[in-house]
mmCIF file of C-alpha atoms in Angstrom:
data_model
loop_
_atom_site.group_PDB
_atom_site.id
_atom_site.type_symbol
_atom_site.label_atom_id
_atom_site.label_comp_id
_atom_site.label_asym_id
_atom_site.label_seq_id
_atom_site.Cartn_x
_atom_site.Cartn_y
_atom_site.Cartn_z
ATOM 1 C CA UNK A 1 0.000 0.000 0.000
ATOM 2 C CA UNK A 2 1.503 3.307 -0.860
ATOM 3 C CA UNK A 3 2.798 5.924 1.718
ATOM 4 C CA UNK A 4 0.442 7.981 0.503
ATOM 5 C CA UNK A 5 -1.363 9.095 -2.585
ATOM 6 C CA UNK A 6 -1.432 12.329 -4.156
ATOM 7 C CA UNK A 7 -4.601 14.050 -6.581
ATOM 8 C CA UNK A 8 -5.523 17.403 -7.956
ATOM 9 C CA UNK A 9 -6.049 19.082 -11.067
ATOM 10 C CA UNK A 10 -2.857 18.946 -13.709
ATOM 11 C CA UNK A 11 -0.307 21.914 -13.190
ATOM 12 C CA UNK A 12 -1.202 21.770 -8.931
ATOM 13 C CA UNK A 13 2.547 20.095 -8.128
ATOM 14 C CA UNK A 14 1.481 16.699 -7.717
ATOM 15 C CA UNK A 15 4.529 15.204 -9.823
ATOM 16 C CA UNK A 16 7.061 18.001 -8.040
ATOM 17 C CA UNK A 17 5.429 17.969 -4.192
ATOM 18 C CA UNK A 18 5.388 13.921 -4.576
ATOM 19 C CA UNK A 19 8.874 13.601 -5.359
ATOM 20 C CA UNK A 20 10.045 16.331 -2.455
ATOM 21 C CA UNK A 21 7.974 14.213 -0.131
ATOM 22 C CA UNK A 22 9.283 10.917 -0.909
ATOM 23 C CA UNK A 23 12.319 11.716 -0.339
ATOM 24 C CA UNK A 24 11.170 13.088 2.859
ATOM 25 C CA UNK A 25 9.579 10.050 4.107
ATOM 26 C CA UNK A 26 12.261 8.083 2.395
ATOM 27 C CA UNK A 27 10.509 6.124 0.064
ATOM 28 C CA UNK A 28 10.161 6.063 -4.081
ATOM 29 C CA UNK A 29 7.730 8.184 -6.467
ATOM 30 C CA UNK A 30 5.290 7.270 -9.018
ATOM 31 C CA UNK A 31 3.719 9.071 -10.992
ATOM 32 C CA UNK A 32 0.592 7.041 -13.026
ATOM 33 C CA UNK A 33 0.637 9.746 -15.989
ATOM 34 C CA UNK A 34 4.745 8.766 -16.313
ATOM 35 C CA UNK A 35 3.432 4.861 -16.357
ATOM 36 C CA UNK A 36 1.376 5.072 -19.108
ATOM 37 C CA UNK A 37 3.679 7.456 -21.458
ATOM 38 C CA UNK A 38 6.282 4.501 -20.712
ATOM 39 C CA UNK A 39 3.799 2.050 -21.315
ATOM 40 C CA UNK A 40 2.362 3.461 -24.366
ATOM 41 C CA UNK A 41 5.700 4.860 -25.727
ATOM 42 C CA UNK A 42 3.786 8.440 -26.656
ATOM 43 C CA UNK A 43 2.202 10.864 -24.941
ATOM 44 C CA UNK A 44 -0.733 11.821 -23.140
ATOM 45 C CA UNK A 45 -1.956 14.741 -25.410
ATOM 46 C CA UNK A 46 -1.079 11.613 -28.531
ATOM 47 C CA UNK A 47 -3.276 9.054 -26.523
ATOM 48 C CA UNK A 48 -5.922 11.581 -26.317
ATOM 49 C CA UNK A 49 -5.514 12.701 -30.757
ATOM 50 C CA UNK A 50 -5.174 9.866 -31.492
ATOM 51 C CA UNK A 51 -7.378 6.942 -29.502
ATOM 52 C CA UNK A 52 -9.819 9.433 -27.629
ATOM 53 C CA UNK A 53 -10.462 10.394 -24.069
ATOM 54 C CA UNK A 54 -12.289 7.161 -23.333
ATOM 55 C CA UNK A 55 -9.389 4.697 -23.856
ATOM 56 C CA UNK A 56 -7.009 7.254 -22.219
ATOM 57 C CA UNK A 57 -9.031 6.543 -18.716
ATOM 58 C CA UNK A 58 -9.299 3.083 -19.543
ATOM 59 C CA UNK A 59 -5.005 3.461 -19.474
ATOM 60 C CA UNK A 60 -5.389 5.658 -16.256
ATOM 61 C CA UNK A 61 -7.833 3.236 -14.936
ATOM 62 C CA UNK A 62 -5.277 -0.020 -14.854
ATOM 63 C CA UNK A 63 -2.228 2.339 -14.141
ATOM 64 C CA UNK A 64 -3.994 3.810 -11.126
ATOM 65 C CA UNK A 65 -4.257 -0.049 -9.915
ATOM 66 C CA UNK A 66 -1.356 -1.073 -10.710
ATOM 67 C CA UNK A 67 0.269 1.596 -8.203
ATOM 68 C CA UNK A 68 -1.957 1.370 -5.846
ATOM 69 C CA UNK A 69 -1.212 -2.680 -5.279
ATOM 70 C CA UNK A 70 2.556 -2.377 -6.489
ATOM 71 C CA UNK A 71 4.207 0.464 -4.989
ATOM 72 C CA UNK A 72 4.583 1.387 -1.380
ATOM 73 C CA UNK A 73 5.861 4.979 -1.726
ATOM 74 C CA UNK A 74 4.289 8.206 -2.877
ATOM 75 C CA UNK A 75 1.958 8.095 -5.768
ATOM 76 C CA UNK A 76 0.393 11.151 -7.881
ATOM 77 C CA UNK A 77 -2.628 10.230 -9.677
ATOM 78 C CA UNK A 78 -3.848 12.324 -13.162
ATOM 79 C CA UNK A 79 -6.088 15.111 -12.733
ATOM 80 C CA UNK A 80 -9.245 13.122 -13.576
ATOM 81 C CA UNK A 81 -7.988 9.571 -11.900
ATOM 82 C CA UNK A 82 -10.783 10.576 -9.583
ATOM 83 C CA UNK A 83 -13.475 10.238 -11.933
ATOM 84 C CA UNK A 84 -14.044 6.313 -12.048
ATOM 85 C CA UNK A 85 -16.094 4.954 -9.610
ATOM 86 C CA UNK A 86 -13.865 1.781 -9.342
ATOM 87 C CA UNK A 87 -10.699 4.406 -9.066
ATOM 88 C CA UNK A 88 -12.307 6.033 -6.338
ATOM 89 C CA UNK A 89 -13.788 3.090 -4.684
ATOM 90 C CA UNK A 90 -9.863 1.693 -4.488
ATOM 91 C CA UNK A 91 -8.997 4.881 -2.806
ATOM 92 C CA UNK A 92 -10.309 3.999 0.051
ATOM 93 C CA UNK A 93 -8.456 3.389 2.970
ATOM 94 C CA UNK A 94 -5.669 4.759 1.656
ATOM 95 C CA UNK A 95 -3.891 8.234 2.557
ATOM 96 C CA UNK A 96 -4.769 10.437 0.037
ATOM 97 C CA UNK A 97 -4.101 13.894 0.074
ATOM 98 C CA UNK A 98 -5.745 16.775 -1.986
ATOM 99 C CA UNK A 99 -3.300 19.703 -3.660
ATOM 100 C CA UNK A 100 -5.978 22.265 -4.219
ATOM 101 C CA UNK A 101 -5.773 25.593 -6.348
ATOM 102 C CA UNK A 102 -7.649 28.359 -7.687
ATOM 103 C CA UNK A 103 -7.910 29.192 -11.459
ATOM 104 C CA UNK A 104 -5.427 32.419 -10.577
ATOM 105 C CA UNK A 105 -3.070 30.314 -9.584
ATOM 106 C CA UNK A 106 -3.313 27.533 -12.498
ATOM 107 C CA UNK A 107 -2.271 30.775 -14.676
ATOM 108 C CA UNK A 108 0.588 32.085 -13.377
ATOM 109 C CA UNK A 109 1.785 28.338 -12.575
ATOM 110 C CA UNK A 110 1.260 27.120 -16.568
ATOM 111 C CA UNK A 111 -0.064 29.926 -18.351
ATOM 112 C CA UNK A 112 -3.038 27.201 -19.287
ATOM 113 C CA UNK A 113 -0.646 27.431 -22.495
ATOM 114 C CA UNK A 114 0.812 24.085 -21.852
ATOM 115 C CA UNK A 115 -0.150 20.983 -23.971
ATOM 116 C CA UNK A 116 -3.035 19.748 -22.055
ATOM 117 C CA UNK A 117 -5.724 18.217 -24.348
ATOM 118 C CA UNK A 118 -8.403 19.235 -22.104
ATOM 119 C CA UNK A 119 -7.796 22.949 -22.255
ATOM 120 C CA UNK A 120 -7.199 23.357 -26.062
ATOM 121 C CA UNK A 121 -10.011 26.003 -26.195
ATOM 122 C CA UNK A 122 -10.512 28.797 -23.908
ATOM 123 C CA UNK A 123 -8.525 27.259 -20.651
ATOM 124 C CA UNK A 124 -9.828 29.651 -18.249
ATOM 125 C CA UNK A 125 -13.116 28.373 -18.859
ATOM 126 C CA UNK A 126 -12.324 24.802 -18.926
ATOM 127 C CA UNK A 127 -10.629 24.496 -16.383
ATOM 128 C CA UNK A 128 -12.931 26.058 -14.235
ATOM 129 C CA UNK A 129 -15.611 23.189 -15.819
ATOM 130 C CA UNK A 130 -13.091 21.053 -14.986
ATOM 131 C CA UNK A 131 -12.673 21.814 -11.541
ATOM 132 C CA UNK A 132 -16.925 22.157 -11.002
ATOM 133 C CA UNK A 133 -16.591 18.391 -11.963
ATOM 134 C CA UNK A 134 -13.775 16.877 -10.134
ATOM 135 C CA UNK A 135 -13.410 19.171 -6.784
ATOM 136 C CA UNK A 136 -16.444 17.356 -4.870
ATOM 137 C CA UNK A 137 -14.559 13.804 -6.222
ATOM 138 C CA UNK A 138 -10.756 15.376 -5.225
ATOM 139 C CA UNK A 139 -12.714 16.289 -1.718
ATOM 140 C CA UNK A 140 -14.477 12.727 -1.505
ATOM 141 C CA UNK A 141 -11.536 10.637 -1.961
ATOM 142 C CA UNK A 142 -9.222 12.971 0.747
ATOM 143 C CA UNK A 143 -7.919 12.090 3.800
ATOM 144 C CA UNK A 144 -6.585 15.619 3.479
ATOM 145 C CA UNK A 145 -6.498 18.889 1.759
ATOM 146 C CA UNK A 146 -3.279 20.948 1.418
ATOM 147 C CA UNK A 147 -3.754 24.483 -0.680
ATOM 148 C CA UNK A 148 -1.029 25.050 -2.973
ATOM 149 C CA UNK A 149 -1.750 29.006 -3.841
ATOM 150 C CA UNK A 150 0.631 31.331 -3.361
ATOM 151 C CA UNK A 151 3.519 28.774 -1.856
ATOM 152 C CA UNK A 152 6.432 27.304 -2.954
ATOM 153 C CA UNK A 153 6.867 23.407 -3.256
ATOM 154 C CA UNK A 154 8.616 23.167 -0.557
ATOM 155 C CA UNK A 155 6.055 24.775 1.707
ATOM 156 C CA UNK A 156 3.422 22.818 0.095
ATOM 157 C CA UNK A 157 5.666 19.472 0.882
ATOM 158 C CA UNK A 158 5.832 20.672 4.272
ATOM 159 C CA UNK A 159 2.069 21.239 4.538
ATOM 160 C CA UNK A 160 1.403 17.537 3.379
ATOM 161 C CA UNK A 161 3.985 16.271 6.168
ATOM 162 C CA UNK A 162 2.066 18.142 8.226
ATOM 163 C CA UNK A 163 -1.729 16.719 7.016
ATOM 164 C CA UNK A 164 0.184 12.733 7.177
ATOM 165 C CA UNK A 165 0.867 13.158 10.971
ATOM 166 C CA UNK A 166 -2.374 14.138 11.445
ATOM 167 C CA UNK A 167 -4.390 11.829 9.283
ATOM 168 C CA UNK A 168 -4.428 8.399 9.769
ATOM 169 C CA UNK A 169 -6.224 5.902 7.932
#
């Protein structure tokens, strides 16, 4: 069973706050999006062109559970892990820990510029949809839920130690 397990929207710091915090606990990082660009040998924005959103979660879907039984570190889930049922369902009992942020913040982070097939038109907009759809699911699966505005990753690591000694499963 993993450490713990990290979820949020894409850009929060999931891949950058999960690596600072294994090595705090002193255990390895995995990152599910990494496991299925290795997997797949492309990326996610190809997966998405070229097979469609559907079999891209059906990737997440088996990565996700494949981490979750295999590795015993930190893992950081894809932004919209959270929205299987089954995904969500296997969350549980684990220590999962929210990185929250505000749309402000997901601009001066990525400039919603970056290759993310969800926000090819108007990011601002989608990824406030976004966020109306997965926060209640980000919130449902949490043992915890660390803000990431305004801080640095280190404070945000520190913030997560923080939510682990307090949370227990």
């Amino acid at each position: 069973m993993p450490a713990v397990v990290l979820v949020g929207p894409m850009g929060v710091g999931k891949s950058t706050v999960g690596q600072l915090l294994a090595e705090r606990l002193g255990v390895g990082y995995r990152d599910t999006d990494e496991d299925i660009v290795t997997a797949e040998g492309r990326t996610i924005a190809e997966i998405f062109v070229d097979e469609g959103e559907a079999a891209f979660r059906a990737l997440e879907k088996a990565a996700v559970r494949a981490a979750l039984t295999e590795h015993p570190g930190v893992v950081a889930l894809g932004g919209g892990a959270v929205l299987d049922p089954d995904t969500r369902a296997l969350l549980a009992g684990h220590r999962v820990i929210y990185l929250s942020m505000e749309v402000e913040e997901a601009v001066r982070r990525t400039g919603l510029n970056v290759a993310r097939p969800l926000l090819a038109v108007n990011p601002r907009k989608q990824w406030r949809e976004l966020m109306e759809a997965r926060r209640h699911l980000y919130e449902e699966v949490a043992t915890a839920v660390v803000a990431t505005d305004g801080r640095t990753p280190e404070e945000v690591t520190q913030a997560a130690w923080d939510a682990l000694e307090l949370k227990q499963v």
